[in-house]
C-alpha atoms as an extended CHARMM CRD file, in Angstrom:
* protein
*
       223  EXT
         1         1  MET       CA            -16.5830000000       -3.3390000000        0.4050000000  PROA      1               0.0000000000
         2         2  ARG       CA            -19.7270000000       -5.3100000000       -0.3830000000  PROA      2               0.0000000000
         3         3  VAL       CA            -18.9990000000       -5.5530000000       -4.1120000000  PROA      3               0.0000000000
         4         4  GLY       CA            -15.9330000000       -3.6260000000       -5.2710000000  PROA      4               0.0000000000
         5         5  PHE       CA            -13.5340000000       -5.4250000000       -2.9410000000  PROA      5               0.0000000000
         6         6  TRP       CA            -14.4140000000       -8.7650000000       -4.4840000000  PROA      6               0.0000000000
         7         7  ARG       CA            -13.6950000000       -7.4060000000       -7.9410000000  PROA      7               0.0000000000
         8         8  PHE       CA            -10.2180000000       -6.5620000000       -6.6790000000  PROA      8               0.0000000000
         9         9  VAL       CA             -9.7870000000      -10.0800000000       -5.3080000000  PROA      9               0.0000000000
        10        10  GLU       CA            -10.7360000000      -11.5980000000       -8.6490000000  PROA      10              0.0000000000
        11        11  ALA       CA             -8.6350000000       -9.2130000000      -10.7560000000  PROA      11              0.0000000000
        12        12  LEU       CA             -5.5570000000       -9.9600000000       -8.6770000000  PROA      12              0.0000000000
        13        13  ARG       CA             -6.2120000000      -13.6990000000       -8.4610000000  PROA      13              0.0000000000
        14        14  GLU       CA             -6.5770000000      -14.0350000000      -12.2250000000  PROA      14              0.0000000000
        15        15  ARG       CA             -3.1420000000      -12.4660000000      -12.6930000000  PROA      15              0.0000000000
        16        16  GLY       CA             -1.3700000000      -14.2120000000       -9.8550000000  PROA      16              0.0000000000
        17        17  LEU       CA             -0.8540000000      -10.9380000000       -7.9870000000  PROA      17              0.0000000000
        18        18  LYS       CA             -0.9310000000      -10.0360000000       -4.3050000000  PROA      18              0.0000000000
        19        19  ALA       CA             -1.8040000000       -6.7200000000       -2.7080000000  PROA      19              0.0000000000
        20        20  SER       CA             -0.6810000000       -4.7440000000        0.2850000000  PROA      20              0.0000000000
        21        21  PHE       CA             -3.8900000000       -4.4340000000        2.3010000000  PROA      21              0.0000000000
        22        22  ALA       CA             -4.0110000000       -1.2670000000        4.4130000000  PROA      22              0.0000000000
        23        23  VAL       CA             -6.5330000000       -2.0870000000        7.1050000000  PROA      23              0.0000000000
        24        24  ASN       CA             -7.9470000000       -0.4470000000       10.2300000000  PROA      24              0.0000000000
        25        25  GLY       CA             -7.8330000000       -2.4500000000       13.4360000000  PROA      25              0.0000000000
        26        26  THR       CA            -11.6250000000       -2.3580000000       13.6580000000  PROA      26              0.0000000000
        27        27  ALA       CA            -12.0630000000       -3.8870000000       10.1860000000  PROA      27              0.0000000000
        28        28  PHE       CA            -11.6100000000       -7.4570000000       11.3660000000  PROA      28              0.0000000000
        29        29  LYS       CA            -15.0050000000       -7.4150000000       13.0550000000  PROA      29              0.0000000000
        30        30  ILE       CA            -16.7930000000       -5.1030000000       10.6270000000  PROA      30              0.0000000000
        31        31  TYR       CA            -15.4520000000       -6.6580000000        7.4020000000  PROA      31              0.0000000000
        32        32  GLU       CA            -14.4230000000      -10.1080000000        8.5740000000  PROA      32              0.0000000000
        33        33  ALA       CA            -15.1760000000      -11.8480000000        5.2670000000  PROA      33              0.0000000000
        34        34  ALA       CA            -13.0690000000       -9.3880000000        3.2910000000  PROA      34              0.0000000000
        35        35  CYS       CA            -10.1860000000       -9.6740000000        5.7470000000  PROA      35              0.0000000000
        36        36  GLN       CA            -10.3730000000      -13.4590000000        5.5610000000  PROA      36              0.0000000000
        37        37  ALA       CA            -10.2830000000      -13.3440000000        1.7600000000  PROA      37              0.0000000000
        38        38  ALA       CA             -7.1980000000      -11.1230000000        1.8880000000  PROA      38              0.0000000000
        39        39  LEU       CA             -5.5430000000      -13.5150000000        4.3290000000  PROA      39              0.0000000000
        40        40  ASP       CA             -6.4090000000      -16.5380000000        2.1820000000  PROA      40              0.0000000000
        41        41  ALA       CA             -4.9450000000      -14.7680000000       -0.8560000000  PROA      41              0.0000000000
        42        42  GLY       CA             -1.6510000000      -14.1590000000        0.9400000000  PROA      42              0.0000000000
        43        43  TRP       CA             -1.8670000000      -10.3900000000        0.9130000000  PROA      43              0.0000000000
        44        44  ASP       CA              0.4660000000       -8.1760000000        2.9310000000  PROA      44              0.0000000000
        45        45  PHE       CA             -1.5220000000       -6.7230000000        5.8520000000  PROA      45              0.0000000000
        46        46  VAL       CA             -0.4930000000       -3.1140000000        6.5300000000  PROA      46              0.0000000000
        47        47  GLY       CA             -1.4990000000       -1.1850000000        9.6420000000  PROA      47              0.0000000000
        48        48  HSD       CA             -3.8080000000        1.7190000000        8.8230000000  PROA      48              0.0000000000
        49        49  GLY       CA             -4.7560000000        3.0530000000       12.2490000000  PROA      49              0.0000000000
        50        50  PHE       CA             -7.1720000000        1.4430000000       14.6540000000  PROA      50              0.0000000000
        51        51  ILE       CA             -9.9890000000        3.6180000000       13.3140000000  PROA      51              0.0000000000
        52        52  GLN       CA            -10.0220000000        5.8910000000       10.2710000000  PROA      52              0.0000000000
        53        53  ARG       CA             -8.7820000000        9.0360000000       11.9870000000  PROA      53              0.0000000000
        54        54  PRO       CA             -5.7900000000       11.2890000000       11.1750000000  PROA      54              0.0000000000
        55        55  MET       CA             -2.8350000000       10.5450000000       13.4130000000  PROA      55              0.0000000000
        56        56  HSD       CA             -2.6060000000       14.1250000000       14.6320000000  PROA      56              0.0000000000
        57        57  LYS       CA             -6.1600000000       13.7940000000       15.9560000000  PROA      57              0.0000000000
        58        58  VAL       CA             -5.5640000000       10.5200000000       17.7820000000  PROA      58              0.0000000000
        59        59  GLU       CA             -5.3510000000       11.1450000000       21.5230000000  PROA      59              0.0000000000
        60        60  ASP       CA             -2.9010000000        8.3190000000       22.2300000000  PROA      60              0.0000000000
        61        61  GLN       CA             -0.8920000000        7.3760000000       19.1410000000  PROA      61              0.0000000000
        62        62  LYS       CA              1.1570000000        4.7500000000       20.9460000000  PROA      62              0.0000000000
        63        63  LYS       CA             -1.9750000000        2.8900000000       22.0550000000  PROA      63              0.0000000000
        64        64  ALA       CA             -3.6440000000        3.2130000000       18.6480000000  PROA      64              0.0000000000
        65        65  ILE       CA             -0.5610000000        1.7550000000       16.9720000000  PROA      65              0.0000000000
        66        66  ALA       CA             -0.3200000000       -1.0630000000       19.5180000000  PROA      66              0.0000000000
        67        67  ASP       CA             -4.0380000000       -1.8660000000       19.2200000000  PROA      67              0.0000000000
        68        68  THR       CA             -3.8190000000       -1.9650000000       15.4180000000  PROA      68              0.0000000000
        69        69  ILE       CA             -0.7860000000       -4.2410000000       15.4580000000  PROA      69              0.0000000000
        70        70  GLU       CA             -2.4610000000       -6.5660000000       17.9420000000  PROA      70              0.0000000000
        71        71  ALA       CA             -5.6840000000       -6.7180000000       15.9000000000  PROA      71              0.0000000000
        72        72  ILE       CA             -3.7130000000       -7.7330000000       12.8070000000  PROA      72              0.0000000000
        73        73  ARG       CA             -1.6060000000      -10.2320000000       14.7540000000  PROA      73              0.0000000000
        74        74  ALA       CA             -4.6970000000      -11.8060000000       16.3250000000  PROA      74              0.0000000000
        75        75  PHE       CA             -6.3530000000      -12.2780000000       12.9260000000  PROA      75              0.0000000000
        76        76  THR       CA             -3.3860000000      -13.2260000000       10.7270000000  PROA      76              0.0000000000
        77        77  GLY       CA             -1.0880000000      -14.8720000000       13.2460000000  PROA      77              0.0000000000
        78        78  LYS       CA              1.6920000000      -12.3300000000       12.7980000000  PROA      78              0.0000000000
        79        79  PRO       CA              2.1620000000       -8.5850000000       13.2940000000  PROA      79              0.0000000000
        80        80  PRO       CA              2.2320000000       -6.2580000000       10.2910000000  PROA      80              0.0000000000
        81        81  ARG       CA              5.5780000000       -5.1810000000        8.9040000000  PROA      81              0.0000000000
        82        82  GLY       CA              4.2170000000       -2.0450000000        7.2500000000  PROA      82              0.0000000000
        83        83  TRP       CA              2.1050000000        0.9710000000        8.1240000000  PROA      83              0.0000000000
        84        84  GLU       CA              0.1100000000        3.5650000000        6.2010000000  PROA      84              0.0000000000
        85        85  SER       CA             -1.3600000000        6.3040000000        8.3660000000  PROA      85              0.0000000000
        86        86  PRO       CA             -4.9590000000        7.3500000000        7.6200000000  PROA      86              0.0000000000
        87        87  GLY       CA             -4.7090000000       10.1400000000        5.0710000000  PROA      87              0.0000000000
        88        88  LEU       CA             -0.8880000000        9.7460000000        5.1670000000  PROA      88              0.0000000000
        89        89  THR       CA             -0.9300000000       11.8630000000        8.3270000000  PROA      89              0.0000000000
        90        90  GLU       CA              1.8120000000       11.9260000000       10.9410000000  PROA      90              0.0000000000
        91        91  THR       CA              3.0600000000       14.0140000000       13.8270000000  PROA      91              0.0000000000
        92        92  GLU       CA              6.7120000000       14.5730000000       14.6890000000  PROA      92              0.0000000000
        93        93  GLU       CA              6.5300000000       11.4870000000       16.9100000000  PROA      93              0.0000000000
        94        94  THR       CA              4.6990000000        9.0180000000       14.6610000000  PROA      94              0.0000000000
        95        95  LEU       CA              7.7250000000        7.4500000000       12.9790000000  PROA      95              0.0000000000
        96        96  ASP       CA              9.4750000000        7.0160000000       16.3220000000  PROA      96              0.0000000000
        97        97  LEU       CA              6.4360000000        5.2730000000       17.7870000000  PROA      97              0.0000000000
        98        98  LEU       CA              6.0460000000        3.0290000000       14.7440000000  PROA      98              0.0000000000
        99        99  ALA       CA              9.6900000000        1.9710000000       14.8290000000  PROA      99              0.0000000000
       100       100  GLU       CA              9.4900000000        1.3240000000       18.5670000000  PROA      100             0.0000000000
       101       101  ALA       CA              6.4450000000       -0.8830000000       17.9400000000  PROA      101             0.0000000000
       102       102  GLY       CA              8.3780000000       -3.0130000000       15.4500000000  PROA      102             0.0000000000
       103       103  ILE       CA              7.0400000000       -1.5620000000       12.1950000000  PROA      103             0.0000000000
       104       104  GLU       CA              9.6660000000       -1.9350000000        9.4630000000  PROA      104             0.0000000000
       105       105  TYR       CA              8.2690000000        0.2040000000        6.6470000000  PROA      105             0.0000000000
       106       106  VAL       CA              5.8850000000        3.1090000000        6.1190000000  PROA      106             0.0000000000
       107       107  CYS       CA              3.9080000000        4.3260000000        3.1140000000  PROA      107             0.0000000000
       108       108  ASP       CA              3.2500000000        7.8980000000        4.2450000000  PROA      108             0.0000000000
       109       109  TRP       CA              6.1180000000        9.6090000000        2.4370000000  PROA      109             0.0000000000
       110       110  CYS       CA              5.6400000000       10.2760000000       -1.2820000000  PROA      110             0.0000000000
       111       111  LEU       CA              9.1650000000       11.5970000000       -1.6890000000  PROA      111             0.0000000000
       112       112  ASP       CA             11.0000000000        9.1970000000       -4.0170000000  PROA      112             0.0000000000
       113       113  ASP       CA             10.6350000000        6.5050000000       -6.6740000000  PROA      113             0.0000000000
       114       114  GLN       CA             12.8330000000        4.1820000000       -4.6280000000  PROA      114             0.0000000000
       115       115  PRO       CA             12.7470000000        3.0590000000       -0.9950000000  PROA      115             0.0000000000
       116       116  VAL       CA             14.4580000000        5.4300000000        1.4290000000  PROA      116             0.0000000000
       117       117  SER       CA             15.7650000000        4.7700000000        4.9330000000  PROA      117             0.0000000000
       118       118  LEU       CA             14.4330000000        7.2260000000        7.5270000000  PROA      118             0.0000000000
       119       119  ALA       CA             16.0360000000        7.8210000000       10.9140000000  PROA      119             0.0000000000
       120       120  THR       CA             14.0560000000        7.3780000000       14.1350000000  PROA      120             0.0000000000
       121       121  ARG       CA             15.0310000000        7.2530000000       17.7960000000  PROA      121             0.0000000000
       122       122  ALA       CA             14.5380000000        3.4720000000       17.6180000000  PROA      122             0.0000000000
       123       123  GLY       CA             16.7020000000        3.0060000000       14.5310000000  PROA      123             0.0000000000
       124       124  PRO       CA             15.9580000000        3.2260000000       10.8030000000  PROA      124             0.0000000000
       125       125  ILE       CA             12.5620000000        2.6260000000        9.2380000000  PROA      125             0.0000000000
       126       126  VAL       CA             12.1100000000        2.3220000000        5.4750000000  PROA      126             0.0000000000
       127       127  SER       CA              9.8400000000        4.4980000000        3.3640000000  PROA      127             0.0000000000
       128       128  VAL       CA              8.3490000000        2.3170000000        0.6210000000  PROA      128             0.0000000000
       129       129  PRO       CA              7.0790000000        4.5410000000       -2.2200000000  PROA      129             0.0000000000
       130       130  TYR       CA              3.3710000000        5.3050000000       -2.0670000000  PROA      130             0.0000000000
       131       131  THR       CA              1.4820000000        7.4110000000       -4.5860000000  PROA      131             0.0000000000
       132       132  VAL       CA             -0.9510000000       10.2970000000       -4.6820000000  PROA      132             0.0000000000
       133       133  GLU       CA             -0.8070000000       10.3140000000       -8.4910000000  PROA      133             0.0000000000
       134       134  ILE       CA             -1.9250000000        6.7900000000       -9.3870000000  PROA      134             0.0000000000
       135       135  ASN       CA             -4.4120000000        6.9360000000       -6.5530000000  PROA      135             0.0000000000
       136       136  ASP       CA             -8.1430000000        6.7060000000       -7.1450000000  PROA      136             0.0000000000
       137       137  VAL       CA             -9.0600000000        8.9880000000       -4.2400000000  PROA      137             0.0000000000
       138       138  VAL       CA             -7.1010000000       11.7870000000       -5.8920000000  PROA      138             0.0000000000
       139       139  LEU       CA             -8.0100000000       10.9110000000       -9.4850000000  PROA      139             0.0000000000
       140       140  THR       CA            -11.7080000000       10.3580000000       -8.9220000000  PROA      140             0.0000000000
       141       141  ALA       CA            -12.9410000000       11.8050000000       -5.6340000000  PROA      141             0.0000000000
       142       142  ILE       CA            -10.7840000000       14.9500000000       -5.6550000000  PROA      142             0.0000000000
       143       143  GLN       CA             -9.8380000000       15.7390000000       -9.2500000000  PROA      143             0.0000000000
       144       144  GLY       CA            -12.9900000000       14.2920000000      -10.8190000000  PROA      144             0.0000000000
       145       145  HSD       CA            -11.3330000000       12.6770000000      -13.8300000000  PROA      145             0.0000000000
       146       146  ARG       CA            -12.9240000000       10.2640000000      -16.2800000000  PROA      146             0.0000000000
       147       147  SER       CA            -13.1280000000        6.6020000000      -15.3500000000  PROA      147             0.0000000000
       148       148  ASP       CA            -10.1710000000        5.6740000000      -17.5740000000  PROA      148             0.0000000000
       149       149  GLU       CA             -7.7500000000        8.1620000000      -15.9950000000  PROA      149             0.0000000000
       150       150  ILE       CA             -6.1160000000        5.5380000000      -13.7790000000  PROA      150             0.0000000000
       151       151  TYR       CA             -5.1830000000        3.6390000000      -16.9440000000  PROA      151             0.0000000000
       152       152  ARG       CA             -4.0520000000        6.6390000000      -18.9810000000  PROA      152             0.0000000000
       153       153  ARG       CA             -1.9870000000        8.2130000000      -16.2180000000  PROA      153             0.0000000000
       154       154  GLY       CA             -0.7680000000        4.8220000000      -15.0460000000  PROA      154             0.0000000000
       155       155  VAL       CA              0.5810000000        3.9700000000      -18.4980000000  PROA      155             0.0000000000
       156       156  ASP       CA              2.3510000000        7.3190000000      -18.7770000000  PROA      156             0.0000000000
       157       157  GLN       CA              3.9330000000        6.9310000000      -15.3530000000  PROA      157             0.0000000000
       158       158  PHE       CA              4.9350000000        3.3310000000      -15.9630000000  PROA      158             0.0000000000
       159       159  ASP       CA              6.5270000000        4.1270000000      -19.3190000000  PROA      159             0.0000000000
       160       160  ARG       CA              8.7620000000        6.7710000000      -17.7770000000  PROA      160             0.0000000000
       161       161  LEU       CA              9.7550000000        4.6860000000      -14.7690000000  PROA      161             0.0000000000
       162       162  TYR       CA             10.3360000000        1.6390000000      -16.9740000000  PROA      162             0.0000000000
       163       163  ALA       CA             12.7380000000        3.6230000000      -19.1420000000  PROA      163             0.0000000000
       164       164  GLU       CA             14.5700000000        4.9900000000      -16.1020000000  PROA      164             0.0000000000
       165       165  GLY       CA             14.6110000000        1.5190000000      -14.5790000000  PROA      165             0.0000000000
       166       166  ARG       CA             17.0820000000        0.2860000000      -17.1760000000  PROA      166             0.0000000000
       167       167  GLU       CA             19.8020000000        1.8950000000      -15.0750000000  PROA      167             0.0000000000
       168       168  ASN       CA             18.3540000000        1.4250000000      -11.5870000000  PROA      168             0.0000000000
       169       169  ALA       CA             15.0810000000       -0.0400000000      -10.3730000000  PROA      169             0.0000000000
       170       170  ARG       CA             12.0570000000        2.1660000000       -9.8100000000  PROA      170             0.0000000000
       171       171  VAL       CA              8.9260000000        1.5450000000       -7.7370000000  PROA      171             0.0000000000
       172       172  MET       CA              5.4530000000        2.4320000000       -9.0180000000  PROA      172             0.0000000000
       173       173  GLY       CA              2.6500000000        2.3290000000       -6.5110000000  PROA      173             0.0000000000
       174       174  ILE       CA             -1.0110000000        1.8830000000       -7.4340000000  PROA      174             0.0000000000
       175       175  SER       CA             -3.4630000000        2.9170000000       -4.7140000000  PROA      175             0.0000000000
       176       176  ILE       CA             -7.0430000000        1.7080000000       -5.0920000000  PROA      176             0.0000000000
       177       177  HSD       CA            -10.1740000000        1.6720000000       -2.9390000000  PROA      177             0.0000000000
       178       178  PRO       CA            -13.1840000000       -0.6360000000       -3.4250000000  PROA      178             0.0000000000
       179       179  TYR       CA            -15.8180000000        2.1040000000       -3.5380000000  PROA      179             0.0000000000
       180       180  LEU       CA            -13.9720000000        3.9050000000       -6.3450000000  PROA      180             0.0000000000
       181       181  THR       CA            -11.9730000000        1.6600000000       -8.6730000000  PROA      181             0.0000000000
       182       182  GLY       CA            -14.0890000000       -1.3170000000       -7.6470000000  PROA      182             0.0000000000
       183       183  ALA       CA            -17.1450000000        0.2660000000       -9.2920000000  PROA      183             0.0000000000
       184       184  PRO       CA            -18.4540000000       -1.5450000000      -12.4000000000  PROA      184             0.0000000000
       185       185  HSD       CA            -17.4770000000        1.2220000000      -14.8270000000  PROA      185             0.0000000000
       186       186  ARG       CA            -13.9180000000        1.5770000000      -13.4730000000  PROA      186             0.0000000000
       187       187  ILE       CA            -12.6250000000       -1.9020000000      -12.6800000000  PROA      187             0.0000000000
       188       188  LYS       CA            -11.7480000000       -2.7250000000      -16.2880000000  PROA      188             0.0000000000
       189       189  TYR       CA             -9.2920000000        0.1770000000      -16.4360000000  PROA      189             0.0000000000
       190       190  LEU       CA             -7.3940000000       -1.2190000000      -13.4650000000  PROA      190             0.0000000000
       191       191  GLU       CA             -7.3140000000       -4.6160000000      -15.1700000000  PROA      191             0.0000000000
       192       192  MET       CA             -6.0640000000       -2.9740000000      -18.3640000000  PROA      192             0.0000000000
       193       193  LEU       CA             -3.2990000000       -1.2200000000      -16.4330000000  PROA      193             0.0000000000
       194       194  TYR       CA             -2.2120000000       -4.4680000000      -14.7860000000  PROA      194             0.0000000000
       195       195  ASP       CA             -2.1530000000       -6.2200000000      -18.1590000000  PROA      195             0.0000000000
       196       196  TYR       CA             -0.1580000000       -3.4020000000      -19.7480000000  PROA      196             0.0000000000
       197       197  ILE       CA              2.4750000000       -3.5520000000      -17.0110000000  PROA      197             0.0000000000
       198       198  LEU       CA              2.6150000000       -7.3500000000      -17.0500000000  PROA      198             0.0000000000
       199       199  GLY       CA              3.1920000000       -7.2390000000      -20.8070000000  PROA      199             0.0000000000
       200       200  HSD       CA              6.6930000000       -5.8540000000      -20.2410000000  PROA      200             0.0000000000
       201       201  ALA       CA              9.8350000000       -7.8300000000      -19.4990000000  PROA      201             0.0000000000
       202       202  ASP       CA             11.8700000000       -7.3830000000      -16.3240000000  PROA      202             0.0000000000
       203       203  VAL       CA              8.9380000000       -6.1750000000      -14.2220000000  PROA      203             0.0000000000
       204       204  ALA       CA              8.3130000000       -7.4760000000      -10.7080000000  PROA      204             0.0000000000
       205       205  MET       CA              4.9100000000       -7.0240000000       -9.1020000000  PROA      205             0.0000000000
       206       206  MET       CA              5.5260000000       -6.8700000000       -5.3530000000  PROA      206             0.0000000000
       207       207  THR       CA              3.7940000000       -6.1420000000       -2.0870000000  PROA      207             0.0000000000
       208       208  GLY       CA              5.2170000000       -3.5320000000        0.2420000000  PROA      208             0.0000000000
       209       209  ALA       CA              6.8540000000       -6.2270000000        2.3740000000  PROA      209             0.0000000000
       210       210  GLU       CA              8.4610000000       -7.7740000000       -0.7000000000  PROA      210             0.0000000000
       211       211  ILE       CA              9.7820000000       -4.3740000000       -1.7750000000  PROA      211             0.0000000000
       212       212  LEU       CA             11.2020000000       -3.9200000000        1.7160000000  PROA      212             0.0000000000
       213       213  ASP       CA             12.9980000000       -7.2810000000        1.5570000000  PROA      213             0.0000000000
       214       214  TRP       CA             14.3530000000       -6.5040000000       -1.9180000000  PROA      214             0.0000000000
       215       215  TYR       CA             15.5900000000       -3.1060000000       -0.7550000000  PROA      215             0.0000000000
       216       216  LYS       CA             17.3160000000       -4.5250000000        2.3110000000  PROA      216             0.0000000000
       217       217  ALA       CA             18.9550000000       -7.2740000000        0.2550000000  PROA      217             0.0000000000
       218       218  THR       CA             20.2650000000       -4.8890000000       -2.4070000000  PROA      218             0.0000000000
       219       219  ALA       CA             21.4060000000       -2.4040000000        0.2350000000  PROA      219             0.0000000000
       220       220  ARG       CA             23.4640000000       -5.1370000000        1.9140000000  PROA      220             0.0000000000
       221       221  GLN       CA             25.0220000000       -5.9320000000       -1.4520000000  PROA      221             0.0000000000
       222       222  GLY       CA             25.8290000000       -2.2780000000       -2.0220000000  PROA      222             0.0000000000
       223       223  VAL       CA             23.7190000000       -2.1220000000       -5.1950000000  PROA      223             0.0000000000
């Protein structure tokens, strides 16, 4: 967070892009400057647990969700619309609790290349596609690939989804963390991937909240 995060800020700013910022409720005191930079840049704040702990190990999920939402609201002036559980973890009750708390979309379900509506006891909540493939934790920390793997795999995935997208839109997530892709020897490969994607026509770079709004609008139109 001390260095890599700011490389992300600059890479996105130079390209006119915004990020979805998955953030713990405690981060606003620990990493206040980074959170302020994300707010100033207009990023989409996404709830990520109050502390970095799997949801099935949280004693009171309802309180943790409420505390996270309140921390984001207090800092940004509005509650988050999206949620990504730490480690993508959930229990059978998590989605119900999130929907009851007013969360509109989740990023825990890597089950489709398009948004999907999920049923809860409080009404539907939307799954916005996340990724464990174009994800630096998996690529680097788990699989131990070379520094350029996010670019090479990202290009391959984009090319396929771009071709399929001629008939119906596809969503490609890119999941990055400051201590991994923000390192000096890796950041250029993220920038190269952004530039490759931006070099194609009919591509929209969106935050999770923007994808949610697009999905709801097209669903209403029956597209």
